[in-house]
Amino acid sequence: MKTNYIKIMVALIAVTILGSCSDDFLDKKPTEYVDNAGATTTTENLMTLLNGIHRSLYKNYEDQSQTGLGGLMQQTDIVGDDVVFPITNGWFLQMYNWSSVSNENSVDLRFPYRTYYRIIRNANTIINSTDAAVGTTADKNVVKGQALLYRAFCNFQLVQLFGKRYVNGENNSQLGVPIVLTVGNEKNPRSTVEEVYTQINKDLDEANILLVGYSRPNNSHLNLKVAQGLKARVALTQGNWQIAAEYANKAKSGVTLMSMADYGSGFNDYNNKEWMWGSHINEVQTEYFGNFGAYMSRNFSSTVIRSCPKAINSKLYDMIPSTDVRAAIFDKTGKHTSLALPSNFARFPYTSQKFLAIDAGDSRCDVPYMRAAEMYLIEAEAKARLGEADAAKVLFDFEVTRNPSYTLSINTGQTLIDEILLQRRIELWGEGFRFFDLKRNNLPLDRTGANHDSGITNGVLYVAPSDKRWQWLIPKDEINANPLIEQNEL
């Protein structure tokens, strides 16, 4: 694989020590020129490397839209049907109209491919060094367990984007992505989708053992709950319903859902009791116009937000009951009177105020990667697909915290599954799940009859599940650098 894609150097130590990331540290000086032995000799040093990975999740790369997982979350929702661009403006417009996913030279494709493999490379540095490092067994378990979760998470994201969907009961021999387990420069061919998922689950299972008893300092660290949650996510995508239900139940156990008052407070604090994993953006490490809040909030004064605030699919909004707190985080009028927006902020119907930055001059907004709400929805869906009687009760326990008027569903079978999938759309709006949900369920992209403008989407209002564009192209630079890589269907 091309060095520039999957290599990020061990000098991420500097990220944590200096509280900032220089381009020199991240891109220009390759790993082989760093004193790797010194960086990996002790578990204390390995923890510093791990902290560098935590920081890299909201690091700005090629341009200000490419800020770690927050930027990648935007991509996979914008390419779906529930996030709406009211005008032709803003970053990721080529994702919105699906032109980037079929353009092998697109920077929008390089962004996820490069970012996830950079994290994998750093995780591999830790994983392959931990056993020989000086330190206690407990410390080794903590650092290795978290690195394994990062590798599993990144491979999971990559195979969903660049491989065809996983189909339970089939051999899944279709091409996935290269499995990279070392920090060398060897070139790797694409493994099958089945092989990638086998590696993902191997890493998750080991992490679920290593992280038992770990008490983390904050929610940017990955603990057993996150390990269980990722196991549940992967199992849901693979159609392993029993495992999905079991691990989602474990992950949400003891985690309290937020109150209705908390729900409307801006989704900007990773200390929220419902958040299981997220990044905190502090003043020293802010990316200013690259922060998640500079694109997805409603109140920060950036060109993107003033001119092109993100809106919800009007058909989806109309399915939210007025008694549901989630109806209040979108404004059908677009006026957002509670925010007292300045006059130079454009108003469009159905715009979101789910995410709020600190203020108009500070775009910081903590980024949610996993919440307990998702675990309720995974457990409910998996149990509904299994035909288990308590699936509706799991859904009720979640839904009543959002809508006190909600009553226990009498739906069963596919009707209940559809109700749960609707709740996923409403609950997880803007958090990066919609493209993946459409793909795993073999559903079409359907923006018709809503507030999507065909002029802005370049006519992309409907994409059938059989369309080749659901499998994103491998970046051309990677193909050029690695002759073993086979491109997806152009």
Coordinates of C-alpha atoms in Angstrom, one line a residue:
M1 CA 0.0 0.0 0.0
K2 CA 1.1 3.5 -0.7
T3 CA 3.2 4.8 2.2
N4 CA 1.4 8.1 2.1
Y5 CA -1.9 6.4 2.8
I6 CA -1.4 3.8 5.4
K7 CA 1.6 5.2 7.2
I8 CA 1.3 7.7 10.0
M9 CA 4.4 7.9 12.1
V10 CA 5.1 7.0 15.6
A11 CA 5.8 10.7 16.1
L12 CA 2.1 11.1 17.1
I13 CA 3.8 11.3 20.5
A14 CA 4.1 14.9 19.6
V15 CA 0.3 15.2 19.3
T16 CA -0.2 14.5 22.9
I17 CA 2.9 16.3 24.3
L18 CA 2.6 19.5 22.3
G19 CA -1.2 19.5 22.0
S20 CA -1.1 20.2 18.3
C21 CA -0.2 18.4 15.1
S22 CA 2.3 19.7 12.6
D23 CA 2.1 18.6 8.9
D24 CA 5.7 17.7 9.3
F25 CA 4.9 15.2 12.0
L26 CA 1.9 13.7 10.2
D27 CA 2.7 13.5 6.6
K28 CA 6.3 14.3 5.6
K29 CA 8.6 12.2 7.8
P30 CA 8.0 8.5 7.4
T31 CA 8.0 6.1 10.3
E32 CA 11.3 4.4 9.5
Y33 CA 13.2 7.6 10.4
V34 CA 11.7 7.7 13.9
D35 CA 13.2 5.9 16.8
N36 CA 10.5 3.3 16.9
A37 CA 12.3 1.2 19.5
G38 CA 12.3 4.0 22.0
A39 CA 8.6 4.8 21.4
T40 CA 7.5 1.2 22.0
T41 CA 9.9 0.0 24.7
T42 CA 7.5 0.6 27.6
T43 CA 3.7 0.5 28.1
E44 CA 3.9 4.1 29.2
N45 CA 5.3 5.1 25.8
L46 CA 2.8 2.9 24.1
M47 CA 0.0 4.7 26.0
T48 CA 1.4 8.0 24.6
L49 CA 1.1 6.6 21.1
L50 CA -2.4 5.5 21.9
N51 CA -3.2 9.0 23.1
G52 CA -1.9 10.2 19.7
I53 CA -4.5 8.0 18.0
H54 CA -7.2 9.4 20.2
R55 CA -6.1 12.9 19.1
S56 CA -5.9 11.9 15.4
L57 CA -9.7 11.3 15.4
Y58 CA -10.3 15.0 15.1
K59 CA -7.1 16.0 13.2
N60 CA -7.4 18.1 10.1
Y61 CA -5.8 16.6 7.0
E62 CA -5.8 17.8 3.4
D63 CA -8.4 20.5 3.8
Q64 CA -10.7 21.8 6.5
S65 CA -13.5 19.5 5.8
Q66 CA -11.3 16.5 6.4
T67 CA -11.2 16.5 10.1
G68 CA -11.0 12.9 11.3
L69 CA -14.1 10.8 12.2
G70 CA -16.3 13.9 12.3
G71 CA -15.7 14.6 8.6
L72 CA -16.2 10.9 7.8
M73 CA -19.5 10.8 9.7
Q74 CA -20.6 13.7 7.6
Q75 CA -19.7 11.9 4.4
T76 CA -21.7 8.8 5.2
D77 CA -24.8 10.7 6.2
I78 CA -24.6 13.3 3.4
V79 CA -24.5 10.5 0.8
G80 CA -27.7 9.1 2.3
D81 CA -31.2 10.4 2.1
D82 CA -31.8 12.1 5.4
V83 CA -29.4 15.0 5.3
V84 CA -30.4 17.8 2.9
F85 CA -28.4 20.5 1.3
P86 CA -30.8 23.5 0.9
I87 CA -28.5 25.2 -1.7
T88 CA -25.5 24.4 -3.8
N89 CA -22.8 25.2 -1.3
G90 CA -20.6 23.5 1.3
W91 CA -18.1 20.8 1.4
F92 CA -19.0 17.2 0.4
L93 CA -21.4 18.5 -2.3
Q94 CA -19.8 15.8 -4.6
M95 CA -20.7 13.2 -2.0
Y96 CA -24.2 14.5 -1.9
N97 CA -24.7 14.1 -5.6
W98 CA -22.8 10.8 -5.7
S99 CA -20.1 12.0 -8.2
S100 CA -17.2 11.4 -5.8
V101 CA -18.0 7.7 -5.0
S102 CA -17.5 6.8 -8.7
N103 CA -14.5 9.1 -9.3
E104 CA -11.3 7.2 -8.5
N105 CA -9.3 10.5 -8.4
S106 CA -11.7 12.1 -5.9
V107 CA -10.2 13.6 -2.7
D108 CA -13.4 12.5 -1.0
L109 CA -12.4 8.9 -1.6
R110 CA -8.8 9.4 -0.5
F111 CA -10.0 10.9 2.8
P112 CA -11.6 7.7 4.3
Y113 CA -9.1 5.3 2.7
R114 CA -6.1 7.2 3.9
T115 CA -7.5 8.1 7.3
Y116 CA -8.6 4.6 8.4
Y117 CA -5.3 3.0 7.2
R118 CA -3.3 5.6 9.1
I119 CA -5.1 4.7 12.3
I120 CA -4.6 1.0 11.5
R121 CA -0.8 1.6 11.0
N122 CA -0.5 3.2 14.4
A123 CA -2.7 0.6 16.0
N124 CA -0.4 -2.1 14.5
T125 CA 2.6 -0.4 16.0
I126 CA 1.1 -0.8 19.4
I127 CA -0.4 -4.3 18.9
N128 CA 2.9 -5.7 17.7
S129 CA 5.0 -4.1 20.4
T130 CA 2.9 -4.6 23.5
D131 CA 3.9 -8.1 24.5
A132 CA 7.6 -7.3 24.6
A133 CA 7.2 -3.9 26.2
V134 CA 8.2 -3.2 29.8
G135 CA 5.1 -2.8 32.0
T136 CA 2.5 -4.6 34.0
T137 CA 0.1 -7.1 32.5
A138 CA -2.8 -4.8 33.3
D139 CA -1.2 -1.9 31.4
K140 CA -0.4 -4.1 28.4
N141 CA -4.1 -5.3 28.3
V142 CA -5.4 -1.8 28.3
V143 CA -3.1 -0.4 25.6
K144 CA -3.4 -3.5 23.4
G145 CA -7.1 -3.9 23.8
Q146 CA -7.8 -0.3 22.7
A147 CA -5.4 -0.6 19.7
L148 CA -7.3 -3.8 18.7
L149 CA -10.6 -1.9 18.8
Y150 CA -9.2 0.8 16.6
R151 CA -8.0 -1.7 14.0
A152 CA -11.3 -3.6 14.1
F153 CA -13.3 -0.3 13.8
C154 CA -11.3 1.0 10.9
N155 CA -11.4 -2.3 9.0
F156 CA -15.2 -2.4 9.6
Q157 CA -15.6 1.1 8.1
L158 CA -13.4 0.4 5.2
V159 CA -15.0 -2.9 4.1
Q160 CA -18.5 -1.4 4.3
L161 CA -17.4 1.5 2.0
F162 CA -15.1 -0.3 -0.5
G163 CA -16.5 -3.8 -0.5
K164 CA -19.9 -5.2 -1.4
R165 CA -22.4 -5.7 1.4
Y166 CA -22.0 -8.7 3.7
V167 CA -24.8 -11.3 3.2
N168 CA -25.4 -13.7 6.0
G169 CA -25.4 -17.3 4.8
E170 CA -23.3 -16.7 1.7
N171 CA -19.6 -17.2 1.3
N172 CA -18.9 -13.5 0.8
S173 CA -16.0 -14.1 -1.4
Q174 CA -16.4 -10.7 -3.1
L175 CA -13.4 -8.4 -2.7
G176 CA -13.1 -6.4 0.4
V177 CA -10.1 -4.4 1.5
P178 CA -6.4 -5.3 2.2
I179 CA -5.9 -6.6 5.7
V180 CA -2.8 -4.9 7.1
L181 CA -1.4 -6.4 10.3
T182 CA 2.2 -5.0 10.3
V183 CA 3.9 -1.6 10.0
G184 CA 6.2 -2.6 7.1
N185 CA 6.0 -1.5 3.5
E186 CA 4.8 -4.7 2.0
K187 CA 2.0 -4.5 -0.6
N188 CA -1.1 -6.4 0.2
P189 CA -3.9 -7.6 -2.1
R190 CA -7.5 -7.1 -1.3
S191 CA -8.9 -9.8 1.0
T192 CA -12.4 -11.1 0.6
V193 CA -15.2 -9.5 2.6
E194 CA -15.5 -12.7 4.7
E195 CA -11.8 -12.6 5.5
V196 CA -12.0 -9.0 6.6
Y197 CA -14.9 -9.7 8.9
T198 CA -13.1 -12.7 10.3
Q199 CA -10.2 -10.5 11.2
I200 CA -12.5 -7.8 12.6
N201 CA -14.2 -10.3 14.9
K202 CA -10.9 -11.8 16.0
D203 CA -9.7 -8.4 17.1
L204 CA -13.0 -7.6 18.8
D205 CA -13.1 -10.8 20.7
E206 CA -9.6 -10.3 22.0
A207 CA -10.3 -6.7 23.0
N208 CA -13.5 -7.9 24.9
I209 CA -11.2 -10.0 27.0
L210 CA -8.3 -7.6 27.5
L211 CA -10.5 -4.7 28.6
V212 CA -12.4 -6.4 31.3
G213 CA -12.0 -4.3 34.5
Y214 CA -10.5 -1.3 32.8
S215 CA -11.6 2.0 34.3
R216 CA -10.9 4.7 31.7
P217 CA -10.1 8.4 32.5
N218 CA -12.7 9.8 30.1
N219 CA -14.9 8.9 27.1
S220 CA -12.2 9.4 24.5
H221 CA -10.7 6.1 25.7
L222 CA -12.2 2.8 24.6
N223 CA -13.3 0.5 27.4
L224 CA -15.2 -2.8 27.6
K225 CA -18.6 -1.1 26.8
V226 CA -17.1 0.3 23.6
A227 CA -15.8 -3.2 22.7
Q228 CA -19.2 -4.7 23.4
G229 CA -20.9 -2.0 21.3
L230 CA -18.6 -2.5 18.3
K231 CA -19.2 -6.2 18.5
A232 CA -22.9 -5.5 18.4
R233 CA -22.5 -3.2 15.4
V234 CA -20.5 -5.7 13.4
A235 CA -22.9 -8.5 14.3
L236 CA -25.9 -6.5 13.1
T237 CA -24.2 -5.8 9.8
Q238 CA -23.4 -9.4 9.4
G239 CA -26.9 -10.5 10.2
N240 CA -25.7 -12.4 13.3
W241 CA -28.8 -11.4 15.3
Q242 CA -28.2 -13.4 18.4
I243 CA -24.8 -12.0 18.9
A244 CA -25.9 -8.5 18.1
A245 CA -28.7 -8.6 20.7
E246 CA -26.5 -10.1 23.3
Y247 CA -23.6 -7.6 23.0
A248 CA -25.9 -4.6 22.6
N249 CA -27.6 -5.6 25.8
K250 CA -24.2 -5.9 27.5
A251 CA -23.0 -2.6 26.2
K252 CA -26.1 -0.6 27.3
S253 CA -26.3 -2.3 30.7
G254 CA -25.7 0.3 33.4
V255 CA -25.6 3.2 30.9
T256 CA -28.4 5.7 31.4
L257 CA -30.3 7.3 28.5
M258 CA -30.2 11.1 28.6
S259 CA -33.2 13.1 29.7
M260 CA -35.4 15.1 27.3
A261 CA -33.9 18.3 28.6
D262 CA -30.4 17.0 27.9
Y263 CA -31.4 15.9 24.4
G264 CA -32.0 19.4 23.3
S265 CA -28.9 20.9 24.8
G266 CA -26.7 20.6 21.6
F267 CA -25.0 17.2 21.5
N268 CA -21.7 18.9 22.2
D269 CA -20.5 17.4 25.5
Y270 CA -18.8 14.0 25.6
N271 CA -19.5 13.8 29.4
N272 CA -23.2 13.3 28.6
K273 CA -24.2 10.2 30.5
E274 CA -25.4 8.5 27.4
W275 CA -22.3 8.9 25.4
M276 CA -20.1 5.7 25.4
W277 CA -17.4 7.0 23.1
G278 CA -16.6 10.4 21.8
S279 CA -13.9 13.1 21.2
H280 CA -13.6 16.2 23.4
I281 CA -12.3 19.2 21.5
N282 CA -10.4 21.5 23.8
E283 CA -9.2 25.0 23.2
V284 CA -5.6 24.0 22.6
Q285 CA -6.4 21.3 20.0
T286 CA -9.3 23.0 18.2
E287 CA -9.3 22.8 14.4
Y288 CA -11.4 26.1 14.1
F289 CA -13.1 26.0 10.7
G290 CA -12.4 22.2 10.5
N291 CA -14.3 21.2 13.6
F292 CA -17.4 19.1 13.4
G293 CA -19.3 22.1 14.8
A294 CA -18.2 24.2 11.9
Y295 CA -20.2 22.0 9.5
M296 CA -23.0 20.4 11.4
S297 CA -24.0 22.9 14.1
R298 CA -26.5 25.6 13.5
N299 CA -25.0 28.5 15.4
F300 CA -21.3 28.8 14.5
S301 CA -20.7 31.7 12.1
S302 CA -19.0 29.9 9.2
T303 CA -19.7 30.4 5.6
V304 CA -21.0 26.9 5.3
I305 CA -23.5 27.2 8.2
R306 CA -24.6 30.8 7.4
S307 CA -25.3 29.9 3.8
C308 CA -26.0 26.1 3.8
P309 CA -27.2 24.8 7.1
K310 CA -28.0 21.1 7.1
A311 CA -31.6 20.1 7.0
I312 CA -33.5 16.9 7.7
N313 CA -35.5 15.0 5.0
S314 CA -38.9 16.6 5.2
K315 CA -40.7 13.2 4.9
L316 CA -38.7 11.9 7.8
Y317 CA -39.4 15.0 9.9
D318 CA -43.1 14.6 9.3
M319 CA -43.0 11.2 10.9
I320 CA -41.8 12.5 14.2
P321 CA -44.7 13.1 16.6
S322 CA -45.0 16.6 18.1
T323 CA -44.7 15.0 21.6
D324 CA -41.2 13.7 20.7
V325 CA -38.3 15.8 21.9
R326 CA -36.5 15.0 18.6
A327 CA -39.1 17.1 16.7
A328 CA -37.7 20.2 18.6
I329 CA -34.2 19.8 17.3
F330 CA -35.3 20.6 13.8
D331 CA -37.2 23.7 12.8
K332 CA -39.8 23.3 10.1
T333 CA -39.8 27.1 9.7
G334 CA -36.0 27.4 9.7
K335 CA -36.2 30.5 12.0
H336 CA -34.6 28.9 15.1
T337 CA -35.9 31.7 17.3
S338 CA -34.4 30.1 20.4
L339 CA -30.9 30.6 18.9
A340 CA -31.4 34.3 18.0
L341 CA -29.4 33.8 14.8
P342 CA -27.9 37.0 13.3
S343 CA -29.6 38.4 10.1
N344 CA -26.8 37.1 7.8
F345 CA -27.7 33.5 8.6
A346 CA -29.8 32.1 5.8
R347 CA -33.1 30.5 6.8
F348 CA -34.3 27.3 5.2
P349 CA -37.2 24.9 6.3
Y350 CA -36.4 21.8 8.3
T351 CA -32.9 22.8 9.3
S352 CA -31.2 21.2 12.2
Q353 CA -30.1 22.5 15.6
K354 CA -29.3 19.1 16.9
F355 CA -25.6 20.0 17.1
L356 CA -24.6 23.3 18.6
A357 CA -21.1 24.8 18.8
I358 CA -20.0 26.6 21.9
D359 CA -21.0 29.9 20.3
A360 CA -21.0 31.8 17.0
G361 CA -17.2 32.5 17.3
D362 CA -16.1 29.1 18.6
S363 CA -16.9 26.0 16.5
R364 CA -15.9 23.5 19.1
C365 CA -18.5 20.7 19.5
D366 CA -17.6 17.3 21.0
V367 CA -18.1 14.4 18.5
P368 CA -20.3 11.4 19.4
Y369 CA -19.1 8.0 18.0
M370 CA -21.2 5.7 20.1
R371 CA -24.2 6.3 22.4
A372 CA -26.4 3.9 24.5
A373 CA -29.4 4.8 22.3
E374 CA -27.8 2.9 19.4
M375 CA -27.4 -0.2 21.6
Y376 CA -31.1 -0.2 22.4
L377 CA -31.9 0.1 18.7
I378 CA -29.5 -2.7 17.8
E379 CA -30.9 -5.0 20.5
A380 CA -34.5 -4.2 19.5
E381 CA -33.8 -4.8 15.8
A382 CA -31.9 -8.0 16.3
K383 CA -34.6 -9.4 18.6
A384 CA -37.3 -8.4 16.2
R385 CA -35.5 -10.2 13.4
L386 CA -35.3 -13.3 15.7
G387 CA -39.0 -13.0 16.4
E388 CA -38.4 -12.6 20.1
A389 CA -41.3 -11.4 22.1
D390 CA -39.5 -8.7 24.1
A391 CA -38.2 -6.8 21.0
A392 CA -41.1 -4.3 21.3
K393 CA -40.3 -3.8 25.1
V394 CA -36.7 -3.0 24.3
L395 CA -37.9 -0.4 21.8
F396 CA -40.4 1.0 24.3
D397 CA -37.8 1.4 27.0
F398 CA -35.8 3.5 24.6
E399 CA -38.6 5.4 22.8
V400 CA -40.4 6.5 26.0
T401 CA -37.3 8.6 27.0
R402 CA -37.8 10.6 23.8
N403 CA -41.6 10.7 23.6
P404 CA -43.4 10.3 26.9
S405 CA -46.6 9.7 24.9
Y406 CA -45.2 6.6 23.2
T407 CA -47.1 3.4 23.9
L408 CA -45.8 -0.2 23.6
S409 CA -45.9 -1.2 20.0
I410 CA -48.2 -3.9 18.9
N411 CA -46.4 -4.4 15.7
T412 CA -44.7 -7.7 14.9
G413 CA -42.5 -9.2 12.1
Q414 CA -41.4 -6.9 9.4
T415 CA -43.7 -4.1 10.5
L416 CA -41.9 -3.9 13.9
I417 CA -38.5 -4.1 12.1
D418 CA -39.6 -1.1 9.9
E419 CA -40.7 0.8 13.0
I420 CA -37.3 0.2 14.6
L421 CA -35.4 1.2 11.5
L422 CA -37.4 4.4 11.4
Q423 CA -36.4 5.2 15.0
R424 CA -32.7 4.6 13.9
R425 CA -33.2 7.3 11.2
I426 CA -34.6 9.8 13.6
E427 CA -32.3 9.1 16.5
L428 CA -29.0 8.8 14.7
W429 CA -29.5 11.6 12.2
G430 CA -26.2 13.3 11.5
E431 CA -24.1 10.7 13.3
G432 CA -22.8 8.8 10.2
F433 CA -25.1 5.8 10.1
R434 CA -27.5 6.3 7.2
F435 CA -25.4 5.1 4.2
F436 CA -24.4 2.0 6.1
D437 CA -28.0 1.2 7.2
L438 CA -29.2 1.5 3.6
K439 CA -26.4 -0.7 2.3
R440 CA -26.6 -3.5 4.9
N441 CA -30.4 -3.7 4.5
N442 CA -30.1 -3.7 0.7
L443 CA -32.4 -0.7 0.5
P444 CA -32.4 2.0 -2.2
L445 CA -31.4 5.6 -1.8
D446 CA -34.8 7.3 -2.0
R447 CA -34.9 11.1 -1.8
T448 CA -38.0 11.5 -3.9
G449 CA -41.0 13.5 -2.6
A450 CA -39.0 15.3 0.0
N451 CA -37.1 18.6 0.2
H452 CA -34.1 17.4 -1.8
D453 CA -33.5 19.6 -4.8
S454 CA -32.7 17.6 -8.0
G455 CA -30.6 20.5 -9.2
I456 CA -28.4 20.3 -6.2
T457 CA -28.3 16.5 -6.1
N458 CA -27.4 16.5 -9.8
G459 CA -30.5 14.4 -10.4
V460 CA -29.5 11.8 -7.9
L461 CA -32.8 11.2 -6.1
Y462 CA -33.0 7.4 -6.4
V463 CA -30.3 4.8 -6.5
A464 CA -31.2 1.1 -6.7
P465 CA -29.6 -1.4 -4.3
S466 CA -28.0 -3.1 -7.3
D467 CA -26.2 0.1 -8.4
K468 CA -22.4 -0.4 -8.5
R469 CA -21.9 3.0 -6.8
W470 CA -22.8 1.5 -3.4
Q471 CA -19.2 0.0 -3.6
W472 CA -16.9 3.0 -3.6
L473 CA -13.9 3.0 -5.9
I474 CA -10.5 2.4 -4.5
P475 CA -8.5 5.7 -4.8
K476 CA -6.4 5.8 -8.0
D477 CA -3.2 6.7 -6.2
E478 CA -3.5 3.5 -4.2
I479 CA -4.0 1.5 -7.4
N480 CA -0.9 3.2 -9.0
A481 CA 1.2 2.4 -5.9
N482 CA 0.1 -1.1 -5.4
P483 CA -0.2 -3.4 -8.4
L484 CA -1.9 -6.1 -6.3
I485 CA -4.9 -3.9 -5.8
E486 CA -7.9 -4.7 -8.1
Q487 CA -10.3 -1.8 -8.8
N488 CA -14.0 -2.0 -8.2
E489 CA -16.4 -1.9 -11.2
L490 CA -16.0 1.5 -12.9

